[in-house]
Amino acid sequence: MSGHYVASGSGSWSFQGIFACLVAILTVVVYSTYFGYSSNRTSVNVRLMKPNFAKTSSHRSVERKTTKVPATPPQNECNIVHEKLNSCNKLPNFFLYEDQRHHFQNAIINFWHLQKASGSTVASCLVDLYKRLGLPLTAHGGSSCRKKEEMLGYANYFNSSNGQPVVRGHDTLGLCDFFKEKITDRKCSVFTVFRDPYDRLVSHYFFNRQVARQTSSGDQLALILNKTIKEWIRKSGSPVWRAFSNKWKFERKDNGKEICTELQRPGAMTIEERWPPIDEHLTDTVNNLDKHLSFIGLTEDLQTTFQMLEEVYGLPFVEVCSDMHVLQGTYEDTNATEQRALKMSAKREIMEDPEIQHLMQFEVLVYEKAKEIFEAQKKVILKMKRARRKMRNLS
């Protein structure tokens, strides 16, 4: 009987039976080894590498490469692909990583203020919150060396047991690594509020013109006012990428003072460095956004953002912040209808420009991923609230 093993009269196996048995065993081993590893790895890759970005008329979808991620990361690594942010000091997303939530009760609160994305409203809210609670609040923080040197003077504050220390400001994204290296072993949580990148850039452009009218004069004012929005975008660069790519180092001088040195200055960057093209490195950054940021809010849904912030940090954000709207600038010397028309025209102009679309790829990818995470956070908070209601009903 070909293909089956049989026993001979002496109790031994036939050659065909032995061969078929060995083939069957080998097949099982190979199948379980390969597909078992593949299954584990796929679950990691789906989690990290499948943003499922929505294709819309306003946002161009970009093809992304798949990065191979080890099935089981080493015990002492944080499994964050972006090398600059490979720090165990930064807490991942509060809602999506349940096993890390207990760290938030005593963590540093680091608000990364993304300009023209409700940042001034949230920053003012934090100030008012801490004043009401009678807690100390740090000075404005940032990624510049000057700000980092100032932060060294706040060592006692960041190590204090009096509440949750707060640092806020533009480009504070890398401060959690800085705190770990220079100040404290205390865990650090970074949160920010994103906004549609085209809307944000239009708002920022007109806001800069408004500020220039109030603070500049002569040739300097003319230089700013004569610059088109496209020229301004090319020169300004991606604020999101600048926050992720800021590099610095500290050196101790002979007098014992520590001096910070910027390793990359935005003014000296090429347009490709200001607006980096999409590559595997940037794709990894986007797909690890839930590890880089402890919470993500959206300007388009600020009320829900405050509700979720209240859940994350246990502070009365809704009561204090719901009616706040700080620095909602006017555009030129026009009425509300003309303002909206100016804004829509400028947005349409940059969205229809192929070069600007190309420059904006990273910003768009980050925003689409942020919206995806925001929706996931909403689902989790609803489950948490239902579970609490159920517990109250049972008690």
mmCIF file of C-alpha atoms in Angstrom:
data_model
loop_
_atom_site.group_PDB
_atom_site.id
_atom_site.type_symbol
_atom_site.label_atom_id
_atom_site.label_comp_id
_atom_site.label_asym_id
_atom_site.label_seq_id
_atom_site.Cartn_x
_atom_site.Cartn_y
_atom_site.Cartn_z
ATOM 1 C CA MET A 1 0.000 0.000 0.000
ATOM 2 C CA SER A 2 1.911 2.933 -1.276
ATOM 3 C CA GLY A 3 2.155 5.972 0.960
ATOM 4 C CA HIS A 4 1.201 4.104 4.208
ATOM 5 C CA TYR A 5 3.305 2.356 6.779
ATOM 6 C CA VAL A 6 2.619 -1.379 7.542
ATOM 7 C CA ALA A 7 4.000 -3.783 10.115
ATOM 8 C CA SER A 8 5.746 -6.900 8.908
ATOM 9 C CA GLY A 9 5.332 -10.219 10.584
ATOM 10 C CA SER A 10 8.502 -9.681 12.622
ATOM 11 C CA GLY A 11 7.189 -6.379 14.078
ATOM 12 C CA SER A 12 9.410 -4.101 11.938
ATOM 13 C CA TRP A 13 8.333 -1.183 9.684
ATOM 14 C CA SER A 14 8.408 -1.377 5.895
ATOM 15 C CA PHE A 15 10.714 1.046 4.032
ATOM 16 C CA GLN A 16 7.711 2.847 2.474
ATOM 17 C CA GLY A 17 6.057 3.253 5.880
ATOM 18 C CA ILE A 18 9.185 4.668 7.513
ATOM 19 C CA PHE A 19 9.723 7.118 4.660
ATOM 20 C CA ALA A 20 6.081 8.306 4.755
ATOM 21 C CA CYS A 21 6.232 8.760 8.530
ATOM 22 C CA LEU A 22 9.437 10.833 8.327
ATOM 23 C CA VAL A 23 7.941 13.041 5.612
ATOM 24 C CA ALA A 24 4.818 13.618 7.737
ATOM 25 C CA ILE A 25 6.853 14.545 10.846
ATOM 26 C CA LEU A 26 9.121 16.845 8.858
ATOM 27 C CA THR A 27 6.096 18.545 7.296
ATOM 28 C CA VAL A 28 4.527 19.209 10.711
ATOM 29 C CA VAL A 29 7.789 20.635 12.129
ATOM 30 C CA VAL A 30 8.411 22.930 9.163
ATOM 31 C CA TYR A 31 4.791 24.095 9.059
ATOM 32 C CA SER A 32 4.548 24.878 12.779
ATOM 33 C CA THR A 33 7.957 26.545 12.892
ATOM 34 C CA TYR A 34 7.472 28.762 9.877
ATOM 35 C CA PHE A 35 3.808 29.661 10.296
ATOM 36 C CA GLY A 36 4.070 30.004 14.049
ATOM 37 C CA TYR A 37 6.847 32.619 13.666
ATOM 38 C CA SER A 38 5.073 34.239 10.736
ATOM 39 C CA SER A 39 1.866 34.558 12.734
ATOM 40 C CA ASN A 40 3.622 36.246 15.642
ATOM 41 C CA ARG A 41 5.469 38.606 13.355
ATOM 42 C CA THR A 42 2.361 39.468 11.390
ATOM 43 C CA SER A 43 0.550 40.520 14.548
ATOM 44 C CA VAL A 44 3.391 42.931 15.322
ATOM 45 C CA ASN A 45 3.550 44.264 11.773
ATOM 46 C CA VAL A 46 -0.196 44.805 11.560
ATOM 47 C CA ARG A 47 -0.003 46.785 14.795
ATOM 48 C CA LEU A 48 2.947 48.911 13.733
ATOM 49 C CA MET A 49 2.873 49.043 9.977
ATOM 50 C CA LYS A 50 -0.773 49.174 8.859
ATOM 51 C CA PRO A 51 -1.982 52.751 9.233
ATOM 52 C CA ASN A 52 -4.968 52.169 6.913
ATOM 53 C CA PHE A 53 -4.883 55.814 5.863
ATOM 54 C CA ALA A 54 -8.056 57.085 4.242
ATOM 55 C CA LYS A 55 -7.702 58.342 0.696
ATOM 56 C CA THR A 56 -9.411 61.710 0.354
ATOM 57 C CA SER A 57 -9.427 64.390 -2.285
ATOM 58 C CA SER A 58 -7.463 66.683 0.021
ATOM 59 C CA HIS A 59 -4.804 64.229 1.123
ATOM 60 C CA ARG A 60 -2.612 62.262 -1.250
ATOM 61 C CA SER A 61 -1.920 58.712 -0.139
ATOM 62 C CA VAL A 62 1.729 57.633 -0.191
ATOM 63 C CA GLU A 63 2.988 54.082 -0.642
ATOM 64 C CA ARG A 64 4.894 52.832 2.367
ATOM 65 C CA LYS A 65 7.527 50.142 2.742
ATOM 66 C CA THR A 66 7.050 47.355 5.261
ATOM 67 C CA THR A 67 9.786 47.142 7.858
ATOM 68 C CA LYS A 68 10.691 43.781 9.360
ATOM 69 C CA VAL A 69 10.115 43.865 13.102
ATOM 70 C CA PRO A 70 11.408 41.071 15.373
ATOM 71 C CA ALA A 71 8.666 38.804 16.661
ATOM 72 C CA THR A 72 9.873 39.181 20.263
ATOM 73 C CA PRO A 73 11.856 42.351 21.039
ATOM 74 C CA PRO A 74 14.644 42.074 23.628
ATOM 75 C CA GLN A 75 13.501 42.477 27.236
ATOM 76 C CA ASN A 76 15.481 45.673 27.835
ATOM 77 C CA GLU A 77 14.457 47.529 24.667
ATOM 78 C CA CYS A 78 11.421 49.729 24.114
ATOM 79 C CA ASN A 79 10.682 48.485 20.580
ATOM 80 C CA ILE A 80 10.551 51.996 19.151
ATOM 81 C CA VAL A 81 11.990 52.091 15.658
ATOM 82 C CA HIS A 82 12.889 55.789 15.562
ATOM 83 C CA GLU A 83 16.429 55.830 17.012
ATOM 84 C CA LYS A 84 16.172 59.304 18.563
ATOM 85 C CA LEU A 85 13.071 58.341 20.514
ATOM 86 C CA ASN A 86 14.241 54.919 21.671
ATOM 87 C CA SER A 87 13.777 55.803 25.332
ATOM 88 C CA CYS A 88 11.971 53.774 27.971
ATOM 89 C CA ASN A 89 11.303 57.046 29.800
ATOM 90 C CA LYS A 90 8.499 58.059 27.432
ATOM 91 C CA LEU A 91 5.085 56.540 28.106
ATOM 92 C CA PRO A 92 3.081 55.142 25.162
ATOM 93 C CA ASN A 93 -0.545 55.958 24.447
ATOM 94 C CA PHE A 94 -2.634 55.856 27.633
ATOM 95 C CA PHE A 95 -5.708 54.323 26.014
ATOM 96 C CA LEU A 96 -3.991 51.788 23.768
ATOM 97 C CA TYR A 97 -1.461 50.375 26.280
ATOM 98 C CA GLU A 98 -3.468 49.441 29.355
ATOM 99 C CA ASP A 99 -0.516 47.908 31.207
ATOM 100 C CA GLN A 100 1.228 51.332 31.269
ATOM 101 C CA ARG A 101 -1.632 53.394 32.710
ATOM 102 C CA HIS A 102 -0.502 53.170 36.316
ATOM 103 C CA HIS A 103 2.634 55.187 35.449
ATOM 104 C CA PHE A 104 0.584 58.266 34.492
ATOM 105 C CA GLN A 105 -0.378 59.047 38.100
ATOM 106 C CA ASN A 106 3.112 60.336 38.831
ATOM 107 C CA ALA A 107 4.463 61.144 35.356
ATOM 108 C CA ILE A 108 5.777 64.431 34.010
ATOM 109 C CA ILE A 109 3.178 66.038 31.717
ATOM 110 C CA ASN A 110 4.896 67.245 28.549
ATOM 111 C CA PHE A 111 2.632 69.267 26.247
ATOM 112 C CA TRP A 112 4.083 69.591 22.754
ATOM 113 C CA HIS A 113 2.488 72.804 21.435
ATOM 114 C CA LEU A 114 2.009 72.463 17.689
ATOM 115 C CA GLN A 115 1.417 75.976 16.376
ATOM 116 C CA LYS A 116 -2.072 76.923 15.144
ATOM 117 C CA ALA A 117 -3.573 73.653 16.342
ATOM 118 C CA SER A 118 -5.344 74.893 19.502
ATOM 119 C CA GLY A 119 -1.962 74.885 21.246
ATOM 120 C CA SER A 120 -2.375 78.267 22.945
ATOM 121 C CA THR A 121 -5.815 77.214 24.203
ATOM 122 C CA VAL A 122 -4.474 74.005 25.755
ATOM 123 C CA ALA A 123 -1.389 75.756 27.189
ATOM 124 C CA SER A 124 -3.566 78.431 28.816
ATOM 125 C CA CYS A 125 -5.847 75.703 30.097
ATOM 126 C CA LEU A 126 -2.907 73.974 31.805
ATOM 127 C CA VAL A 127 -1.845 77.242 33.445
ATOM 128 C CA ASP A 128 -5.365 77.899 34.748
ATOM 129 C CA LEU A 129 -5.728 74.304 35.937
ATOM 130 C CA TYR A 130 -2.560 74.405 38.000
ATOM 131 C CA LYS A 131 -3.373 77.824 39.432
ATOM 132 C CA ARG A 132 -6.763 76.538 40.596
ATOM 133 C CA LEU A 133 -5.180 73.450 42.128
ATOM 134 C CA GLY A 134 -2.439 75.497 43.795
ATOM 135 C CA LEU A 135 0.323 73.567 42.045
ATOM 136 C CA PRO A 136 3.576 74.990 40.625
ATOM 137 C CA LEU A 137 3.974 75.257 36.848
ATOM 138 C CA THR A 138 7.246 75.350 34.924
ATOM 139 C CA ALA A 139 8.390 78.073 32.584
ATOM 140 C CA HIS A 140 7.871 77.662 28.861
ATOM 141 C CA GLY A 141 9.949 74.740 27.583
ATOM 142 C CA GLY A 142 11.335 73.878 24.176
ATOM 143 C CA SER A 143 13.865 71.931 22.156
ATOM 144 C CA SER A 144 16.405 74.749 21.774
ATOM 145 C CA CYS A 145 19.649 74.479 23.683
ATOM 146 C CA ARG A 146 18.832 77.645 25.603
ATOM 147 C CA LYS A 147 15.593 76.097 26.833
ATOM 148 C CA LYS A 148 17.323 72.832 27.749
ATOM 149 C CA GLU A 149 19.919 74.703 29.784
ATOM 150 C CA GLU A 150 17.056 76.491 31.554
ATOM 151 C CA MET A 151 15.425 73.135 32.279
ATOM 152 C CA LEU A 152 18.502 72.059 34.252
ATOM 153 C CA GLY A 153 17.477 74.664 36.811
ATOM 154 C CA TYR A 154 14.136 72.904 37.307
ATOM 155 C CA ALA A 155 15.604 69.621 38.600
ATOM 156 C CA ASN A 156 13.928 70.017 41.999
ATOM 157 C CA TYR A 157 10.585 70.752 40.376
ATOM 158 C CA PHE A 158 10.663 67.685 38.135
ATOM 159 C CA ASN A 159 11.658 65.479 41.069
ATOM 160 C CA SER A 160 9.060 66.992 43.423
ATOM 161 C CA SER A 161 6.267 64.800 44.759
ATOM 162 C CA ASN A 162 3.889 67.795 44.761
ATOM 163 C CA GLY A 163 1.541 66.886 41.915
ATOM 164 C CA GLN A 164 2.436 66.098 38.312
ATOM 165 C CA PRO A 165 5.175 68.412 36.937
ATOM 166 C CA VAL A 166 4.299 70.114 33.655
ATOM 167 C CA VAL A 167 6.459 71.373 30.803
ATOM 168 C CA ARG A 168 4.849 73.010 27.800
ATOM 169 C CA GLY A 169 6.049 74.687 24.636
ATOM 170 C CA HIS A 170 6.932 74.320 20.969
ATOM 171 C CA ASP A 171 9.095 71.334 20.010
ATOM 172 C CA THR A 172 9.197 69.747 23.486
ATOM 173 C CA LEU A 173 9.003 66.278 21.949
ATOM 174 C CA GLY A 174 12.595 65.332 22.799
ATOM 175 C CA LEU A 175 12.503 66.597 26.393
ATOM 176 C CA CYS A 176 11.485 63.237 27.881
ATOM 177 C CA ASP A 177 14.815 61.779 26.723
ATOM 178 C CA PHE A 178 16.567 64.880 28.035
ATOM 179 C CA PHE A 179 14.893 64.529 31.455
ATOM 180 C CA LYS A 180 15.969 60.895 31.660
ATOM 181 C CA GLU A 181 19.562 61.725 30.769
ATOM 182 C CA LYS A 182 20.001 64.857 32.870
ATOM 183 C CA ILE A 183 17.354 65.355 35.543
ATOM 184 C CA THR A 184 15.150 62.501 36.739
ATOM 185 C CA ASP A 185 14.134 58.868 36.350
ATOM 186 C CA ARG A 186 10.508 59.927 36.558
ATOM 187 C CA LYS A 187 8.352 58.678 33.683
ATOM 188 C CA CYS A 188 7.325 61.262 31.104
ATOM 189 C CA SER A 189 4.137 61.517 29.022
ATOM 190 C CA VAL A 190 3.957 63.597 25.850
ATOM 191 C CA PHE A 191 0.673 64.778 24.392
ATOM 192 C CA THR A 192 -0.251 67.122 21.572
ATOM 193 C CA VAL A 193 -3.194 68.322 19.504
ATOM 194 C CA PHE A 194 -3.091 67.891 15.725
ATOM 195 C CA ARG A 195 -5.005 69.758 13.042
ATOM 196 C CA ASP A 196 -5.522 69.263 9.320
ATOM 197 C CA PRO A 197 -2.052 70.284 8.071
ATOM 198 C CA TYR A 198 -3.347 72.415 5.199
ATOM 199 C CA ASP A 199 -5.699 74.331 7.518
ATOM 200 C CA ARG A 200 -2.908 74.708 10.078
ATOM 201 C CA LEU A 201 -0.408 76.098 7.564
ATOM 202 C CA VAL A 202 -2.937 78.583 6.154
ATOM 203 C CA SER A 203 -3.782 79.755 9.667
ATOM 204 C CA HIS A 204 -0.098 80.026 10.586
ATOM 205 C CA TYR A 205 0.722 82.006 7.451
ATOM 206 C CA PHE A 206 -1.937 84.644 8.058
ATOM 207 C CA PHE A 207 -1.176 84.738 11.773
ATOM 208 C CA ASN A 208 2.471 85.546 10.994
ATOM 209 C CA ARG A 209 1.357 88.370 8.719
ATOM 210 C CA GLN A 210 -0.874 89.714 11.464
ATOM 211 C CA VAL A 211 1.968 89.631 14.001
ATOM 212 C CA ALA A 212 4.309 91.277 11.489
ATOM 213 C CA ARG A 213 1.880 94.182 11.063
ATOM 214 C CA GLN A 214 1.925 94.682 14.824
ATOM 215 C CA THR A 215 5.658 94.272 15.462
ATOM 216 C CA SER A 216 7.559 95.020 12.231
ATOM 217 C CA SER A 217 8.056 98.054 10.029
ATOM 218 C CA GLY A 218 9.779 99.263 6.881
ATOM 219 C CA ASP A 219 11.694 96.766 4.767
ATOM 220 C CA GLN A 220 11.217 93.909 7.234
ATOM 221 C CA LEU A 221 7.434 94.296 7.153
ATOM 222 C CA ALA A 222 7.430 94.555 3.354
ATOM 223 C CA LEU A 223 9.551 91.400 3.091
ATOM 224 C CA ILE A 224 7.045 89.431 5.158
ATOM 225 C CA LEU A 225 3.917 90.821 3.511
ATOM 226 C CA ASN A 226 5.258 90.327 -0.025
ATOM 227 C CA LYS A 227 5.989 86.639 0.541
ATOM 228 C CA THR A 228 3.334 84.345 -0.937
ATOM 229 C CA ILE A 229 1.999 81.403 1.026
ATOM 230 C CA LYS A 230 3.861 78.975 -1.229
ATOM 231 C CA GLU A 231 7.160 80.800 -0.649
ATOM 232 C CA TRP A 232 6.500 80.850 3.075
ATOM 233 C CA ILE A 233 5.766 77.105 3.174
ATOM 234 C CA ARG A 234 8.950 76.217 1.268
ATOM 235 C CA LYS A 235 11.037 78.284 3.684
ATOM 236 C CA SER A 236 9.345 77.370 6.945
ATOM 237 C CA GLY A 237 9.591 73.581 6.698
ATOM 238 C CA SER A 238 7.614 70.850 8.446
ATOM 239 C CA PRO A 239 7.066 71.717 12.138
ATOM 240 C CA VAL A 240 6.210 68.088 12.916
ATOM 241 C CA TRP A 241 9.396 66.734 11.381
ATOM 242 C CA ARG A 242 11.479 69.469 13.026
ATOM 243 C CA ALA A 243 10.231 68.297 16.416
ATOM 244 C CA PHE A 244 11.090 64.674 15.646
ATOM 245 C CA SER A 245 14.521 65.386 14.152
ATOM 246 C CA ASN A 246 15.936 67.929 16.599
ATOM 247 C CA LYS A 247 19.408 66.777 17.739
ATOM 248 C CA TRP A 248 21.613 68.122 20.514
ATOM 249 C CA LYS A 249 24.361 67.150 22.942
ATOM 250 C CA PHE A 250 25.629 68.379 26.307
ATOM 251 C CA GLU A 251 29.264 68.985 27.168
ATOM 252 C CA ARG A 252 30.680 69.802 30.596
ATOM 253 C CA LYS A 253 33.123 72.711 30.506
ATOM 254 C CA ASP A 254 36.204 73.172 32.731
ATOM 255 C CA ASN A 255 34.225 75.424 35.072
ATOM 256 C CA GLY A 256 31.737 72.601 35.639
ATOM 257 C CA LYS A 257 28.935 74.242 33.660
ATOM 258 C CA GLU A 258 27.117 72.076 31.135
ATOM 259 C CA ILE A 259 26.676 73.620 27.690
ATOM 260 C CA CYS A 260 24.191 72.388 25.092
ATOM 261 C CA THR A 261 25.114 72.330 21.411
ATOM 262 C CA GLU A 262 22.602 72.096 18.558
ATOM 263 C CA LEU A 263 23.656 69.388 16.086
ATOM 264 C CA GLN A 264 21.199 70.501 13.423
ATOM 265 C CA ARG A 265 20.081 74.094 12.862
ATOM 266 C CA PRO A 266 16.871 74.614 10.822
ATOM 267 C CA GLY A 267 18.231 77.770 9.170
ATOM 268 C CA ALA A 268 21.048 75.832 7.530
ATOM 269 C CA MET A 269 18.838 73.022 6.244
ATOM 270 C CA THR A 270 18.091 72.346 2.583
ATOM 271 C CA ILE A 271 14.481 72.164 1.394
ATOM 272 C CA GLU A 272 14.721 68.339 1.420
ATOM 273 C CA GLU A 273 15.730 68.497 5.095
ATOM 274 C CA ARG A 274 13.004 71.003 5.934
ATOM 275 C CA TRP A 275 10.416 68.904 4.080
ATOM 276 C CA PRO A 276 11.835 65.353 4.055
ATOM 277 C CA PRO A 277 10.667 62.915 1.355
ATOM 278 C CA ILE A 278 8.877 59.798 2.550
ATOM 279 C CA ASP A 279 11.234 56.903 3.244
ATOM 280 C CA GLU A 280 11.313 53.867 5.530
ATOM 281 C CA HIS A 281 12.621 55.959 8.426
ATOM 282 C CA LEU A 282 9.699 58.398 8.270
ATOM 283 C CA THR A 283 7.213 55.588 7.774
ATOM 284 C CA ASP A 284 8.495 53.971 10.970
ATOM 285 C CA THR A 285 8.047 57.284 12.780
ATOM 286 C CA VAL A 286 4.426 57.535 11.654
ATOM 287 C CA ASN A 287 3.590 53.928 12.486
ATOM 288 C CA ASN A 288 5.062 54.262 15.976
ATOM 289 C CA LEU A 289 3.109 57.421 16.751
ATOM 290 C CA ASP A 290 1.136 55.606 19.458
ATOM 291 C CA LYS A 291 4.450 54.943 21.236
ATOM 292 C CA HIS A 292 5.878 58.433 20.777
ATOM 293 C CA LEU A 293 2.779 60.207 22.107
ATOM 294 C CA SER A 294 0.901 59.359 25.302
ATOM 295 C CA PHE A 295 -2.247 61.048 24.054
ATOM 296 C CA ILE A 296 -3.395 62.646 20.783
ATOM 297 C CA GLY A 297 -6.085 65.322 20.506
ATOM 298 C CA LEU A 298 -7.653 66.980 17.477
ATOM 299 C CA THR A 299 -8.497 70.644 16.936
ATOM 300 C CA GLU A 300 -11.533 69.508 14.956
ATOM 301 C CA ASP A 301 -12.968 67.834 18.093
ATOM 302 C CA LEU A 302 -11.609 69.845 20.997
ATOM 303 C CA GLN A 303 -14.466 69.007 23.376
ATOM 304 C CA THR A 304 -13.756 65.267 23.110
ATOM 305 C CA THR A 305 -10.051 66.043 23.402
ATOM 306 C CA PHE A 306 -10.620 67.706 26.793
ATOM 307 C CA GLN A 307 -12.793 64.805 27.957
ATOM 308 C CA MET A 308 -10.042 62.339 27.109
ATOM 309 C CA LEU A 309 -7.324 64.505 28.713
ATOM 310 C CA GLU A 310 -9.395 64.445 31.898
ATOM 311 C CA GLU A 311 -9.364 60.653 31.780
ATOM 312 C CA VAL A 312 -5.603 60.488 31.174
ATOM 313 C CA TYR A 313 -4.431 62.876 33.884
ATOM 314 C CA GLY A 314 -7.352 63.027 36.328
ATOM 315 C CA LEU A 315 -7.541 66.836 36.068
ATOM 316 C CA PRO A 316 -10.766 68.869 35.442
ATOM 317 C CA PHE A 317 -10.003 69.801 31.833
ATOM 318 C CA VAL A 318 -13.664 69.921 30.773
ATOM 319 C CA GLU A 319 -14.722 72.330 33.509
ATOM 320 C CA VAL A 320 -11.756 74.686 33.052
ATOM 321 C CA CYS A 321 -11.069 74.484 29.324
ATOM 322 C CA SER A 322 -14.320 73.908 27.412
ATOM 323 C CA ASP A 323 -15.052 77.599 26.803
ATOM 324 C CA MET A 324 -11.446 78.617 26.067
ATOM 325 C CA HIS A 325 -10.476 79.836 22.591
ATOM 326 C CA VAL A 326 -7.107 81.591 22.723
ATOM 327 C CA LEU A 327 -5.424 83.392 19.784
ATOM 328 C CA GLN A 328 -8.136 82.849 17.215
ATOM 329 C CA GLY A 329 -6.580 85.410 14.894
ATOM 330 C CA THR A 330 -8.233 87.578 12.280
ATOM 331 C CA TYR A 331 -6.951 87.620 8.724
ATOM 332 C CA GLU A 332 -5.859 91.023 7.431
ATOM 333 C CA ASP A 333 -8.333 93.890 7.897
ATOM 334 C CA THR A 334 -11.429 92.056 6.727
ATOM 335 C CA ASN A 335 -14.788 90.935 8.046
ATOM 336 C CA ALA A 336 -15.631 87.330 8.935
ATOM 337 C CA THR A 337 -16.988 86.457 5.472
ATOM 338 C CA GLU A 338 -13.911 87.820 3.719
ATOM 339 C CA GLN A 339 -11.675 85.999 6.222
ATOM 340 C CA ARG A 340 -13.244 82.669 5.351
ATOM 341 C CA ALA A 341 -12.919 83.421 1.639
ATOM 342 C CA LEU A 342 -9.223 84.299 2.023
ATOM 343 C CA LYS A 343 -8.618 81.132 4.002
ATOM 344 C CA MET A 344 -10.429 78.877 1.533
ATOM 345 C CA SER A 345 -8.675 80.466 -1.433
ATOM 346 C CA ALA A 346 -5.232 80.036 0.127
ATOM 347 C CA LYS A 347 -5.948 76.433 1.075
ATOM 348 C CA ARG A 348 -7.205 75.618 -2.422
ATOM 349 C CA GLU A 349 -4.094 77.222 -3.914
ATOM 350 C CA ILE A 350 -1.620 75.093 -1.957
ATOM 351 C CA MET A 351 -3.651 71.882 -2.221
ATOM 352 C CA GLU A 352 -3.686 72.142 -5.999
ATOM 353 C CA ASP A 353 0.058 72.769 -6.260
ATOM 354 C CA PRO A 354 1.964 69.499 -7.023
ATOM 355 C CA GLU A 355 5.175 70.729 -5.366
ATOM 356 C CA ILE A 356 3.390 71.661 -2.110
ATOM 357 C CA GLN A 357 1.553 68.328 -2.154
ATOM 358 C CA HIS A 358 4.894 66.563 -2.437
ATOM 359 C CA LEU A 359 6.416 68.597 0.389
ATOM 360 C CA MET A 360 3.407 67.929 2.629
ATOM 361 C CA GLN A 361 3.475 64.127 2.420
ATOM 362 C CA PHE A 362 4.927 63.532 5.886
ATOM 363 C CA GLU A 363 2.599 66.065 7.531
ATOM 364 C CA VAL A 364 -0.420 64.441 5.872
ATOM 365 C CA LEU A 365 0.646 60.920 6.867
ATOM 366 C CA VAL A 366 1.096 61.990 10.491
ATOM 367 C CA TYR A 367 -2.305 63.674 10.551
ATOM 368 C CA GLU A 368 -4.091 60.662 9.050
ATOM 369 C CA LYS A 369 -2.414 58.399 11.607
ATOM 370 C CA ALA A 370 -3.338 60.837 14.396
ATOM 371 C CA LYS A 371 -6.997 60.692 13.339
ATOM 372 C CA GLU A 372 -6.864 56.891 13.339
ATOM 373 C CA ILE A 373 -5.429 56.859 16.876
ATOM 374 C CA PHE A 374 -7.960 59.473 18.020
ATOM 375 C CA GLU A 375 -10.835 57.242 16.906
ATOM 376 C CA ALA A 376 -9.249 54.260 18.692
ATOM 377 C CA GLN A 377 -8.942 56.358 21.876
ATOM 378 C CA LYS A 378 -12.650 57.260 21.655
ATOM 379 C CA LYS A 379 -13.618 53.594 21.495
ATOM 380 C CA VAL A 380 -11.488 52.743 24.533
ATOM 381 C CA ILE A 381 -12.791 55.599 26.678
ATOM 382 C CA LEU A 382 -16.370 54.548 25.901
ATOM 383 C CA LYS A 383 -15.558 51.023 27.093
ATOM 384 C CA MET A 384 -13.951 52.406 30.251
ATOM 385 C CA LYS A 385 -17.021 54.524 31.025
ATOM 386 C CA ARG A 386 -19.380 51.588 30.424
ATOM 387 C CA ALA A 387 -17.309 49.395 32.741
ATOM 388 C CA ARG A 388 -17.447 52.045 35.488
ATOM 389 C CA ARG A 389 -21.235 52.395 35.116
ATOM 390 C CA LYS A 390 -21.598 48.640 35.357
ATOM 391 C CA MET A 391 -19.508 48.569 38.537
ATOM 392 C CA ARG A 392 -21.615 51.348 40.071
ATOM 393 C CA ASN A 393 -24.818 49.492 39.249
ATOM 394 C CA LEU A 394 -23.487 46.323 40.870
ATOM 395 C CA SER A 395 -22.397 48.086 44.058
#
